[in-house]
């Protein structure tokens, strides 16, 4: 133990990289940043601290909680202290103290997040209202000229409100083709064949469990919006469904999320995330109380393997 008490942050960073050689560069950087954060909390270097905080985990947590760091950062710091404990081979009894603290704080955070979600669901716009407000706004985009940026944002919102709101990643790099013959088993597609509009999801978070999924676009309003986007606005990159108005390249998940926040703030006077929209949709489904098979079908399209996820959004008093 005394051998490690004189080690600097750079020394522990090197030991970490040796102990966890297969971790990503970002993970290695996070460990380094956590060690520097410990120094900032104490106002001393690690050799001056001499790892004394490892003997009093509760005192350290009190200091961490009193800081202005976010809950995410606090949990990350504790996680990396556990890795530090492994690196220096801290006695198991002491290691378990840190492990218990991390588990307790993680569980507390999860409970808080669940409570926040429940409160948000109670005051959140009903999905039916969200959908109707989007419908009301759709005519302005179908019959009037809009900027490329505004039309792109509204189309993205329509994809998550006029039909089942799948995950963001389902639409990243989505290709547009006019026949199933041009599809494959690796990418995601919008197939427009005469009057049939069909989304094919091969690549999404739970695709390794649920496999290929298809979602037909039956709403004429969404069909019209897609048609006008492809014919009038997205002329430079017609092979991809969602592209940036700046460089006409496929948008990533973060960019799609930003579009949603911007357009929802304009329409609903409050920014919504796609998670908010999906939660509102699942609450709507839970309130309708579908049978098990319907829940299974809906959960699968949403990208969940377990239909019970829908019931978690039920805020009815029983």
PDB file of C-alpha atoms in Angstrom:
ATOM      1  CA  UNK A   1       0.000   0.000   0.000  1.00  0.00           C
ATOM      2  CA  UNK A   2       2.836   2.411   0.906  1.00  0.00           C
ATOM      3  CA  UNK A   3       4.260   1.853  -2.578  1.00  0.00           C
ATOM      4  CA  UNK A   4       1.195   3.469  -4.130  1.00  0.00           C
ATOM      5  CA  UNK A   5       0.904   6.399  -1.717  1.00  0.00           C
ATOM      6  CA  UNK A   6       3.593   8.378  -3.555  1.00  0.00           C
ATOM      7  CA  UNK A   7       2.209   7.748  -7.044  1.00  0.00           C
ATOM      8  CA  UNK A   8       1.070  10.672  -9.170  1.00  0.00           C
ATOM      9  CA  UNK A   9      -2.041  10.867 -11.367  1.00  0.00           C
ATOM     10  CA  UNK A  10       0.007  10.031 -14.453  1.00  0.00           C
ATOM     11  CA  UNK A  11       1.416   6.968 -12.684  1.00  0.00           C
ATOM     12  CA  UNK A  12      -2.044   5.688 -11.775  1.00  0.00           C
ATOM     13  CA  UNK A  13      -3.248   6.435 -15.288  1.00  0.00           C
ATOM     14  CA  UNK A  14      -0.464   4.228 -16.667  1.00  0.00           C
ATOM     15  CA  UNK A  15      -1.287   1.476 -14.173  1.00  0.00           C
ATOM     16  CA  UNK A  16      -4.953   1.728 -15.154  1.00  0.00           C
ATOM     17  CA  UNK A  17      -4.149   1.332 -18.847  1.00  0.00           C
ATOM     18  CA  UNK A  18      -2.039  -1.726 -18.046  1.00  0.00           C
ATOM     19  CA  UNK A  19      -4.710  -3.257 -15.812  1.00  0.00           C
ATOM     20  CA  UNK A  20      -7.526  -2.560 -18.291  1.00  0.00           C
ATOM     21  CA  UNK A  21      -5.832  -2.747 -21.715  1.00  0.00           C
ATOM     22  CA  UNK A  22      -9.013  -3.344 -23.690  1.00  0.00           C
ATOM     23  CA  UNK A  23     -10.902  -0.289 -22.491  1.00  0.00           C
ATOM     24  CA  UNK A  24     -11.590   2.589 -24.871  1.00  0.00           C
ATOM     25  CA  UNK A  25      -9.586   5.790 -25.019  1.00  0.00           C
ATOM     26  CA  UNK A  26     -12.591   7.650 -23.581  1.00  0.00           C
ATOM     27  CA  UNK A  27     -12.720   5.289 -20.576  1.00  0.00           C
ATOM     28  CA  UNK A  28      -9.010   5.777 -19.933  1.00  0.00           C
ATOM     29  CA  UNK A  29      -9.455   9.539 -20.111  1.00  0.00           C
ATOM     30  CA  UNK A  30     -12.376   9.350 -17.673  1.00  0.00           C
ATOM     31  CA  UNK A  31     -10.209   7.517 -15.133  1.00  0.00           C
ATOM     32  CA  UNK A  32      -7.501  10.159 -15.444  1.00  0.00           C
ATOM     33  CA  UNK A  33     -10.055  12.941 -15.011  1.00  0.00           C
ATOM     34  CA  UNK A  34     -11.481  11.249 -11.901  1.00  0.00           C
ATOM     35  CA  UNK A  35      -8.026  11.137 -10.291  1.00  0.00           C
ATOM     36  CA  UNK A  36      -7.524  14.835 -11.063  1.00  0.00           C
ATOM     37  CA  UNK A  37     -10.959  15.526  -9.578  1.00  0.00           C
ATOM     38  CA  UNK A  38      -9.867  13.932  -6.298  1.00  0.00           C
ATOM     39  CA  UNK A  39      -6.919  16.314  -6.224  1.00  0.00           C
ATOM     40  CA  UNK A  40      -9.223  19.288  -6.792  1.00  0.00           C
ATOM     41  CA  UNK A  41     -11.545  18.183  -3.987  1.00  0.00           C
ATOM     42  CA  UNK A  42      -8.666  18.100  -1.513  1.00  0.00           C
ATOM     43  CA  UNK A  43      -6.671  20.950  -3.012  1.00  0.00           C
ATOM     44  CA  UNK A  44      -3.615  18.697  -2.920  1.00  0.00           C
ATOM     45  CA  UNK A  45      -1.742  16.313  -5.214  1.00  0.00           C
ATOM     46  CA  UNK A  46      -2.254  12.566  -4.848  1.00  0.00           C
ATOM     47  CA  UNK A  47       1.237  12.066  -3.312  1.00  0.00           C
ATOM     48  CA  UNK A  48       0.262  14.657  -0.678  1.00  0.00           C
ATOM     49  CA  UNK A  49      -3.090  12.973  -0.050  1.00  0.00           C
ATOM     50  CA  UNK A  50      -1.355   9.579   0.296  1.00  0.00           C
ATOM     51  CA  UNK A  51      -4.607   7.758  -0.610  1.00  0.00           C
ATOM     52  CA  UNK A  52      -5.945   8.473   2.889  1.00  0.00           C
ATOM     53  CA  UNK A  53      -9.458   8.930   1.486  1.00  0.00           C
ATOM     54  CA  UNK A  54      -9.600   5.189   0.797  1.00  0.00           C
ATOM     55  CA  UNK A  55      -9.703   4.532   4.551  1.00  0.00           C
ATOM     56  CA  UNK A  56     -12.725   6.789   5.092  1.00  0.00           C
ATOM     57  CA  UNK A  57     -15.152   6.309   2.188  1.00  0.00           C
ATOM     58  CA  UNK A  58     -18.074   7.978   3.968  1.00  0.00           C
ATOM     59  CA  UNK A  59     -16.073  11.148   4.615  1.00  0.00           C
ATOM     60  CA  UNK A  60     -15.038  11.260   0.977  1.00  0.00           C
ATOM     61  CA  UNK A  61     -18.623  10.802  -0.208  1.00  0.00           C
ATOM     62  CA  UNK A  62     -19.769  13.645   2.072  1.00  0.00           C
ATOM     63  CA  UNK A  63     -17.132  15.878   0.500  1.00  0.00           C
ATOM     64  CA  UNK A  64     -18.134  14.763  -2.993  1.00  0.00           C
ATOM     65  CA  UNK A  65     -21.830  15.359  -2.280  1.00  0.00           C
ATOM     66  CA  UNK A  66     -21.067  18.849  -1.013  1.00  0.00           C
ATOM     67  CA  UNK A  67     -19.320  19.711  -4.277  1.00  0.00           C
ATOM     68  CA  UNK A  68     -20.996  21.246  -7.319  1.00  0.00           C
ATOM     69  CA  UNK A  69     -20.326  18.244  -9.535  1.00  0.00           C
ATOM     70  CA  UNK A  70     -23.295  16.628 -11.283  1.00  0.00           C
ATOM     71  CA  UNK A  71     -24.695  13.304 -10.100  1.00  0.00           C
ATOM     72  CA  UNK A  72     -23.265  11.684 -13.218  1.00  0.00           C
ATOM     73  CA  UNK A  73     -19.795  12.986 -12.408  1.00  0.00           C
ATOM     74  CA  UNK A  74     -20.071  11.872  -8.788  1.00  0.00           C
ATOM     75  CA  UNK A  75     -21.024   8.329  -9.794  1.00  0.00           C
ATOM     76  CA  UNK A  76     -18.233   8.252 -12.373  1.00  0.00           C
ATOM     77  CA  UNK A  77     -15.738   9.328  -9.714  1.00  0.00           C
ATOM     78  CA  UNK A  78     -16.857   6.540  -7.370  1.00  0.00           C
ATOM     79  CA  UNK A  79     -16.727   4.006 -10.180  1.00  0.00           C
ATOM     80  CA  UNK A  80     -13.140   4.951 -10.932  1.00  0.00           C
ATOM     81  CA  UNK A  81     -12.194   4.825  -7.256  1.00  0.00           C
ATOM     82  CA  UNK A  82     -13.361   1.209  -7.339  1.00  0.00           C
ATOM     83  CA  UNK A  83     -11.017   0.628 -10.268  1.00  0.00           C
ATOM     84  CA  UNK A  84      -8.260   2.306  -8.271  1.00  0.00           C
ATOM     85  CA  UNK A  85      -8.988  -0.107  -5.415  1.00  0.00           C
ATOM     86  CA  UNK A  86      -8.516  -3.018  -7.791  1.00  0.00           C
ATOM     87  CA  UNK A  87      -5.288  -1.596  -9.181  1.00  0.00           C
ATOM     88  CA  UNK A  88      -3.681  -1.299  -5.751  1.00  0.00           C
ATOM     89  CA  UNK A  89      -5.267  -4.553  -4.544  1.00  0.00           C
ATOM     90  CA  UNK A  90      -7.106  -2.929  -1.642  1.00  0.00           C
ATOM     91  CA  UNK A  91      -8.260  -5.482   0.969  1.00  0.00           C
ATOM     92  CA  UNK A  92     -11.647  -6.964   0.076  1.00  0.00           C
ATOM     93  CA  UNK A  93     -13.336  -5.666   3.221  1.00  0.00           C
ATOM     94  CA  UNK A  94     -12.386  -2.094   2.286  1.00  0.00           C
ATOM     95  CA  UNK A  95     -13.221  -2.604  -1.383  1.00  0.00           C
ATOM     96  CA  UNK A  96     -16.711  -3.790  -0.424  1.00  0.00           C
ATOM     97  CA  UNK A  97     -17.310  -0.585   1.536  1.00  0.00           C
ATOM     98  CA  UNK A  98     -16.780   1.440  -1.632  1.00  0.00           C
ATOM     99  CA  UNK A  99     -18.833  -1.019  -3.656  1.00  0.00           C
ATOM    100  CA  UNK A 100     -21.760  -0.729  -1.224  1.00  0.00           C
ATOM    101  CA  UNK A 101     -21.646   3.065  -1.392  1.00  0.00           C
ATOM    102  CA  UNK A 102     -21.674   3.020  -5.201  1.00  0.00           C
ATOM    103  CA  UNK A 103     -24.582   0.559  -5.301  1.00  0.00           C
ATOM    104  CA  UNK A 104     -26.593   2.618  -2.804  1.00  0.00           C
ATOM    105  CA  UNK A 105     -26.033   5.870  -4.701  1.00  0.00           C
ATOM    106  CA  UNK A 106     -26.852   4.209  -8.031  1.00  0.00           C
ATOM    107  CA  UNK A 107     -30.101   2.758  -6.667  1.00  0.00           C
ATOM    108  CA  UNK A 108     -31.022   6.108  -5.099  1.00  0.00           C
ATOM    109  CA  UNK A 109     -30.449   7.869  -8.389  1.00  0.00           C
ATOM    110  CA  UNK A 110     -32.559   5.318 -10.269  1.00  0.00           C
ATOM    111  CA  UNK A 111     -35.407   5.785  -7.799  1.00  0.00           C
ATOM    112  CA  UNK A 112     -35.171   9.555  -8.148  1.00  0.00           C
ATOM    113  CA  UNK A 113     -35.238   9.274 -11.927  1.00  0.00           C
ATOM    114  CA  UNK A 114     -38.291   7.017 -11.750  1.00  0.00           C
ATOM    115  CA  UNK A 115     -40.084   9.533  -9.537  1.00  0.00           C
ATOM    116  CA  UNK A 116     -39.170  12.380 -11.880  1.00  0.00           C
ATOM    117  CA  UNK A 117     -40.470  10.341 -14.818  1.00  0.00           C
ATOM    118  CA  UNK A 118     -43.747   9.603 -13.026  1.00  0.00           C
ATOM    119  CA  UNK A 119     -44.260  13.290 -12.238  1.00  0.00           C
ATOM    120  CA  UNK A 120     -43.351  14.258 -15.790  1.00  0.00           C
ATOM    121  CA  UNK A 121     -45.782  11.733 -17.223  1.00  0.00           C
ATOM    122  CA  UNK A 122     -48.605  13.169 -15.122  1.00  0.00           C
ATOM    123  CA  UNK A 123     -48.112  16.675 -16.475  1.00  0.00           C
ATOM    124  CA  UNK A 124     -46.795  15.775 -19.915  1.00  0.00           C
ATOM    125  CA  UNK A 125     -48.917  16.361 -22.963  1.00  0.00           C
ATOM    126  CA  UNK A 126     -50.999  13.345 -23.870  1.00  0.00           C
ATOM    127  CA  UNK A 127     -49.634  11.660 -26.992  1.00  0.00           C
ATOM    128  CA  UNK A 128     -52.988  12.117 -28.695  1.00  0.00           C
ATOM    129  CA  UNK A 129     -52.744  15.880 -28.118  1.00  0.00           C
ATOM    130  CA  UNK A 130     -49.152  15.926 -29.369  1.00  0.00           C
ATOM    131  CA  UNK A 131     -50.189  14.082 -32.513  1.00  0.00           C
ATOM    132  CA  UNK A 132     -53.153  16.392 -33.176  1.00  0.00           C
ATOM    133  CA  UNK A 133     -50.997  19.502 -32.768  1.00  0.00           C
ATOM    134  CA  UNK A 134     -48.540  18.094 -35.287  1.00  0.00           C
ATOM    135  CA  UNK A 135     -51.420  17.314 -37.637  1.00  0.00           C
ATOM    136  CA  UNK A 136     -52.689  20.896 -37.332  1.00  0.00           C
ATOM    137  CA  UNK A 137     -49.250  22.242 -38.197  1.00  0.00           C
ATOM    138  CA  UNK A 138     -48.679  19.795 -41.064  1.00  0.00           C
ATOM    139  CA  UNK A 139     -50.776  21.743 -43.595  1.00  0.00           C
ATOM    140  CA  UNK A 140     -48.375  24.671 -43.340  1.00  0.00           C
ATOM    141  CA  UNK A 141     -45.601  22.359 -44.496  1.00  0.00           C
ATOM    142  CA  UNK A 142     -47.556  20.476 -47.133  1.00  0.00           C
ATOM    143  CA  UNK A 143     -49.106  23.519 -48.836  1.00  0.00           C
ATOM    144  CA  UNK A 144     -46.710  26.363 -48.039  1.00  0.00           C
ATOM    145  CA  UNK A 145     -43.062  26.958 -48.782  1.00  0.00           C
ATOM    146  CA  UNK A 146     -40.677  26.473 -45.881  1.00  0.00           C
ATOM    147  CA  UNK A 147     -36.940  26.728 -45.391  1.00  0.00           C
ATOM    148  CA  UNK A 148     -34.973  23.524 -45.780  1.00  0.00           C
ATOM    149  CA  UNK A 149     -34.018  23.647 -42.094  1.00  0.00           C
ATOM    150  CA  UNK A 150     -37.595  24.125 -40.850  1.00  0.00           C
ATOM    151  CA  UNK A 151     -39.015  21.446 -43.124  1.00  0.00           C
ATOM    152  CA  UNK A 152     -36.350  18.964 -42.087  1.00  0.00           C
ATOM    153  CA  UNK A 153     -37.051  19.578 -38.393  1.00  0.00           C
ATOM    154  CA  UNK A 154     -40.809  19.207 -38.823  1.00  0.00           C
ATOM    155  CA  UNK A 155     -40.451  16.000 -40.844  1.00  0.00           C
ATOM    156  CA  UNK A 156     -38.327  14.525 -38.066  1.00  0.00           C
ATOM    157  CA  UNK A 157     -41.003  15.462 -35.518  1.00  0.00           C
ATOM    158  CA  UNK A 158     -43.688  13.897 -37.726  1.00  0.00           C
ATOM    159  CA  UNK A 159     -41.759  10.630 -37.885  1.00  0.00           C
ATOM    160  CA  UNK A 160     -41.922  10.395 -34.082  1.00  0.00           C
ATOM    161  CA  UNK A 161     -45.483  11.615 -33.550  1.00  0.00           C
ATOM    162  CA  UNK A 162     -47.723  10.698 -36.490  1.00  0.00           C
ATOM    163  CA  UNK A 163     -46.621   7.080 -36.206  1.00  0.00           C
ATOM    164  CA  UNK A 164     -45.103   4.865 -33.500  1.00  0.00           C
ATOM    165  CA  UNK A 165     -42.037   6.681 -32.086  1.00  0.00           C
ATOM    166  CA  UNK A 166     -39.166   4.255 -32.536  1.00  0.00           C
ATOM    167  CA  UNK A 167     -35.673   5.039 -31.253  1.00  0.00           C
ATOM    168  CA  UNK A 168     -33.556   7.761 -32.830  1.00  0.00           C
ATOM    169  CA  UNK A 169     -30.945   5.272 -34.020  1.00  0.00           C
ATOM    170  CA  UNK A 170     -33.531   3.608 -36.263  1.00  0.00           C
ATOM    171  CA  UNK A 171     -33.423   6.617 -38.581  1.00  0.00           C
ATOM    172  CA  UNK A 172     -29.676   7.308 -38.577  1.00  0.00           C
ATOM    173  CA  UNK A 173     -28.225   6.590 -42.040  1.00  0.00           C
ATOM    174  CA  UNK A 174     -31.629   5.364 -43.241  1.00  0.00           C
ATOM    175  CA  UNK A 175     -31.662   4.813 -46.994  1.00  0.00           C
ATOM    176  CA  UNK A 176     -34.544   5.445 -49.406  1.00  0.00           C
ATOM    177  CA  UNK A 177     -35.263   2.921 -52.176  1.00  0.00           C
ATOM    178  CA  UNK A 178     -38.197   2.189 -54.469  1.00  0.00           C
ATOM    179  CA  UNK A 179     -38.216  -1.592 -54.256  1.00  0.00           C
ATOM    180  CA  UNK A 180     -37.426  -4.317 -51.715  1.00  0.00           C
ATOM    181  CA  UNK A 181     -34.910  -5.766 -54.150  1.00  0.00           C
ATOM    182  CA  UNK A 182     -32.569  -2.891 -53.241  1.00  0.00           C
ATOM    183  CA  UNK A 183     -32.642  -3.622 -49.516  1.00  0.00           C
ATOM    184  CA  UNK A 184     -30.292  -5.809 -47.480  1.00  0.00           C
ATOM    185  CA  UNK A 185     -30.157  -7.314 -43.980  1.00  0.00           C
ATOM    186  CA  UNK A 186     -27.701  -4.786 -42.527  1.00  0.00           C
ATOM    187  CA  UNK A 187     -29.106  -1.306 -43.111  1.00  0.00           C
ATOM    188  CA  UNK A 188     -32.367   0.498 -42.366  1.00  0.00           C
ATOM    189  CA  UNK A 189     -34.606   1.522 -45.254  1.00  0.00           C
ATOM    190  CA  UNK A 190     -37.662   3.460 -46.284  1.00  0.00           C
ATOM    191  CA  UNK A 191     -39.156   1.580 -49.228  1.00  0.00           C
ATOM    192  CA  UNK A 192     -41.534   3.656 -51.369  1.00  0.00           C
ATOM    193  CA  UNK A 193     -43.172   1.448 -53.977  1.00  0.00           C
ATOM    194  CA  UNK A 194     -46.184   3.036 -55.684  1.00  0.00           C
ATOM    195  CA  UNK A 195     -48.597   3.835 -52.828  1.00  0.00           C
ATOM    196  CA  UNK A 196     -46.850   1.636 -50.280  1.00  0.00           C
ATOM    197  CA  UNK A 197     -44.518   3.256 -47.760  1.00  0.00           C
ATOM    198  CA  UNK A 198     -42.610   0.861 -45.529  1.00  0.00           C
ATOM    199  CA  UNK A 199     -39.834   1.288 -42.981  1.00  0.00           C
ATOM    200  CA  UNK A 200     -37.460  -1.652 -42.605  1.00  0.00           C
ATOM    201  CA  UNK A 201     -35.409  -1.725 -39.402  1.00  0.00           C
ATOM    202  CA  UNK A 202     -32.502  -4.154 -39.486  1.00  0.00           C
ATOM    203  CA  UNK A 203     -30.156  -2.152 -37.306  1.00  0.00           C
ATOM    204  CA  UNK A 204     -31.318  -0.906 -33.900  1.00  0.00           C
ATOM    205  CA  UNK A 205     -30.456  -1.399 -30.233  1.00  0.00           C
ATOM    206  CA  UNK A 206     -32.257  -4.721 -29.705  1.00  0.00           C
ATOM    207  CA  UNK A 207     -32.064  -6.030 -33.269  1.00  0.00           C
ATOM    208  CA  UNK A 208     -29.858  -8.919 -32.114  1.00  0.00           C
ATOM    209  CA  UNK A 209     -32.843 -10.139 -30.079  1.00  0.00           C
ATOM    210  CA  UNK A 210     -35.866  -9.073 -32.114  1.00  0.00           C
ATOM    211  CA  UNK A 211     -34.452  -9.250 -35.635  1.00  0.00           C
ATOM    212  CA  UNK A 212     -35.807  -7.375 -38.652  1.00  0.00           C
ATOM    213  CA  UNK A 213     -38.882  -5.185 -38.078  1.00  0.00           C
ATOM    214  CA  UNK A 214     -41.206  -3.514 -40.591  1.00  0.00           C
ATOM    215  CA  UNK A 215     -43.424  -0.491 -40.023  1.00  0.00           C
ATOM    216  CA  UNK A 216     -45.892   0.554 -42.721  1.00  0.00           C
ATOM    217  CA  UNK A 217     -46.718   4.239 -43.107  1.00  0.00           C
ATOM    218  CA  UNK A 218     -50.507   4.307 -43.320  1.00  0.00           C
ATOM    219  CA  UNK A 219     -51.050   7.968 -42.434  1.00  0.00           C
ATOM    220  CA  UNK A 220     -51.514   9.978 -45.642  1.00  0.00           C
ATOM    221  CA  UNK A 221     -50.275  13.145 -43.956  1.00  0.00           C
ATOM    222  CA  UNK A 222     -46.907  11.550 -43.229  1.00  0.00           C
ATOM    223  CA  UNK A 223     -46.757  10.161 -46.763  1.00  0.00           C
ATOM    224  CA  UNK A 224     -47.333  13.653 -48.186  1.00  0.00           C
ATOM    225  CA  UNK A 225     -44.653  15.134 -45.926  1.00  0.00           C
ATOM    226  CA  UNK A 226     -42.143  12.496 -46.994  1.00  0.00           C
ATOM    227  CA  UNK A 227     -43.000  12.955 -50.677  1.00  0.00           C
ATOM    228  CA  UNK A 228     -42.530  16.708 -50.572  1.00  0.00           C
ATOM    229  CA  UNK A 229     -39.285  16.378 -48.614  1.00  0.00           C
ATOM    230  CA  UNK A 230     -37.803  13.997 -51.161  1.00  0.00           C
ATOM    231  CA  UNK A 231     -39.065  15.839 -54.243  1.00  0.00           C
ATOM    232  CA  UNK A 232     -38.639  19.488 -53.232  1.00  0.00           C
ATOM    233  CA  UNK A 233     -36.083  19.710 -50.440  1.00  0.00           C
ATOM    234  CA  UNK A 234     -33.776  16.710 -50.321  1.00  0.00           C
ATOM    235  CA  UNK A 235     -32.749  16.734 -53.973  1.00  0.00           C
ATOM    236  CA  UNK A 236     -28.988  16.547 -53.344  1.00  0.00           C
ATOM    237  CA  UNK A 237     -29.075  13.437 -51.139  1.00  0.00           C
ATOM    238  CA  UNK A 238     -32.230  11.542 -52.172  1.00  0.00           C
ATOM    239  CA  UNK A 239     -30.717   8.185 -51.197  1.00  0.00           C
ATOM    240  CA  UNK A 240     -30.832   9.113 -47.515  1.00  0.00           C
ATOM    241  CA  UNK A 241     -33.999  10.036 -45.623  1.00  0.00           C
ATOM    242  CA  UNK A 242     -32.712  12.461 -42.976  1.00  0.00           C
ATOM    243  CA  UNK A 243     -29.855  14.752 -43.924  1.00  0.00           C
ATOM    244  CA  UNK A 244     -28.396  17.944 -42.503  1.00  0.00           C
ATOM    245  CA  UNK A 245     -29.429  21.168 -44.160  1.00  0.00           C
ATOM    246  CA  UNK A 246     -25.822  22.382 -43.875  1.00  0.00           C
ATOM    247  CA  UNK A 247     -23.853  19.658 -45.655  1.00  0.00           C
ATOM    248  CA  UNK A 248     -26.611  17.342 -46.943  1.00  0.00           C
ATOM    249  CA  UNK A 249     -25.029  14.391 -45.169  1.00  0.00           C
ATOM    250  CA  UNK A 250     -26.966  11.889 -43.018  1.00  0.00           C
ATOM    251  CA  UNK A 251     -27.639  13.276 -39.559  1.00  0.00           C
ATOM    252  CA  UNK A 252     -26.400  11.487 -36.451  1.00  0.00           C
ATOM    253  CA  UNK A 253     -28.496  10.782 -33.382  1.00  0.00           C
ATOM    254  CA  UNK A 254     -27.426  13.888 -31.500  1.00  0.00           C
ATOM    255  CA  UNK A 255     -28.352  16.126 -34.442  1.00  0.00           C
ATOM    256  CA  UNK A 256     -31.782  14.493 -34.728  1.00  0.00           C
ATOM    257  CA  UNK A 257     -32.340  15.031 -30.992  1.00  0.00           C
ATOM    258  CA  UNK A 258     -31.432  18.709 -31.361  1.00  0.00           C
ATOM    259  CA  UNK A 259     -33.921  19.084 -34.214  1.00  0.00           C
ATOM    260  CA  UNK A 260     -36.663  17.591 -32.048  1.00  0.00           C
ATOM    261  CA  UNK A 261     -35.922  19.957 -29.152  1.00  0.00           C
ATOM    262  CA  UNK A 262     -35.926  22.970 -31.442  1.00  0.00           C
ATOM    263  CA  UNK A 263     -39.160  22.206 -33.300  1.00  0.00           C
ATOM    264  CA  UNK A 264     -41.069  21.108 -30.179  1.00  0.00           C
ATOM    265  CA  UNK A 265     -40.133  24.309 -28.386  1.00  0.00           C
ATOM    266  CA  UNK A 266     -41.560  26.223 -31.329  1.00  0.00           C
ATOM    267  CA  UNK A 267     -44.815  24.224 -31.502  1.00  0.00           C
ATOM    268  CA  UNK A 268     -45.447  23.234 -27.875  1.00  0.00           C
ATOM    269  CA  UNK A 269     -43.674  26.212 -26.251  1.00  0.00           C
ATOM    270  CA  UNK A 270     -41.552  23.745 -24.322  1.00  0.00           C
ATOM    271  CA  UNK A 271     -38.737  21.565 -25.668  1.00  0.00           C
ATOM    272  CA  UNK A 272     -39.350  17.818 -25.677  1.00  0.00           C
ATOM    273  CA  UNK A 273     -36.849  15.026 -26.126  1.00  0.00           C
ATOM    274  CA  UNK A 274     -37.575  11.903 -28.120  1.00  0.00           C
ATOM    275  CA  UNK A 275     -37.551  10.016 -24.816  1.00  0.00           C
ATOM    276  CA  UNK A 276     -40.337  12.350 -23.618  1.00  0.00           C
ATOM    277  CA  UNK A 277     -42.369  11.596 -26.747  1.00  0.00           C
ATOM    278  CA  UNK A 278     -41.813   7.842 -26.422  1.00  0.00           C
ATOM    279  CA  UNK A 279     -42.773   7.953 -22.743  1.00  0.00           C
ATOM    280  CA  UNK A 280     -45.959   9.853 -23.593  1.00  0.00           C
ATOM    281  CA  UNK A 281     -46.769   7.293 -26.267  1.00  0.00           C
ATOM    282  CA  UNK A 282     -46.242   4.364 -23.887  1.00  0.00           C
ATOM    283  CA  UNK A 283     -48.374   6.048 -21.243  1.00  0.00           C
ATOM    284  CA  UNK A 284     -51.100   6.430 -23.855  1.00  0.00           C
ATOM    285  CA  UNK A 285     -50.855   2.733 -24.736  1.00  0.00           C
ATOM    286  CA  UNK A 286     -50.863   1.701 -21.067  1.00  0.00           C
ATOM    287  CA  UNK A 287     -53.991   3.807 -20.442  1.00  0.00           C
ATOM    288  CA  UNK A 288     -55.724   2.083 -23.365  1.00  0.00           C
ATOM    289  CA  UNK A 289     -54.879  -1.246 -21.688  1.00  0.00           C
ATOM    290  CA  UNK A 290     -54.186  -3.397 -24.784  1.00  0.00           C
ATOM    291  CA  UNK A 291     -54.053  -7.170 -24.502  1.00  0.00           C
ATOM    292  CA  UNK A 292     -50.718  -8.964 -24.159  1.00  0.00           C
ATOM    293  CA  UNK A 293     -50.217  -9.669 -27.855  1.00  0.00           C
ATOM    294  CA  UNK A 294     -50.858  -6.049 -28.774  1.00  0.00           C
ATOM    295  CA  UNK A 295     -48.405  -4.958 -26.086  1.00  0.00           C
ATOM    296  CA  UNK A 296     -45.825  -7.389 -27.432  1.00  0.00           C
ATOM    297  CA  UNK A 297     -46.238  -6.105 -30.988  1.00  0.00           C
ATOM    298  CA  UNK A 298     -46.011  -2.463 -29.899  1.00  0.00           C
ATOM    299  CA  UNK A 299     -43.049  -3.086 -27.609  1.00  0.00           C
ATOM    300  CA  UNK A 300     -41.193  -4.853 -30.404  1.00  0.00           C
ATOM    301  CA  UNK A 301     -41.673  -1.974 -32.833  1.00  0.00           C
ATOM    302  CA  UNK A 302     -40.526   0.436 -30.110  1.00  0.00           C
ATOM    303  CA  UNK A 303     -37.419  -1.711 -29.765  1.00  0.00           C
ATOM    304  CA  UNK A 304     -38.176  -3.402 -26.433  1.00  0.00           C
ATOM    305  CA  UNK A 305     -37.952  -7.157 -25.980  1.00  0.00           C
ATOM    306  CA  UNK A 306     -40.211  -7.114 -22.897  1.00  0.00           C
ATOM    307  CA  UNK A 307     -43.809  -5.822 -23.213  1.00  0.00           C
ATOM    308  CA  UNK A 308     -43.891  -5.080 -19.464  1.00  0.00           C
ATOM    309  CA  UNK A 309     -41.932  -1.887 -20.212  1.00  0.00           C
ATOM    310  CA  UNK A 310     -45.224  -0.367 -21.362  1.00  0.00           C
ATOM    311  CA  UNK A 311     -46.897  -1.041 -18.004  1.00  0.00           C
ATOM    312  CA  UNK A 312     -44.162   0.936 -16.222  1.00  0.00           C
ATOM    313  CA  UNK A 313     -45.552   4.096 -17.847  1.00  0.00           C
ATOM    314  CA  UNK A 314     -49.065   3.495 -16.518  1.00  0.00           C
ATOM    315  CA  UNK A 315     -49.839   6.257 -14.020  1.00  0.00           C
ATOM    316  CA  UNK A 316     -53.416   5.193 -13.328  1.00  0.00           C
ATOM    317  CA  UNK A 317     -54.384   4.721  -9.678  1.00  0.00           C
ATOM    318  CA  UNK A 318     -55.541   1.137  -9.109  1.00  0.00           C
TER     319      UNK A 318
END
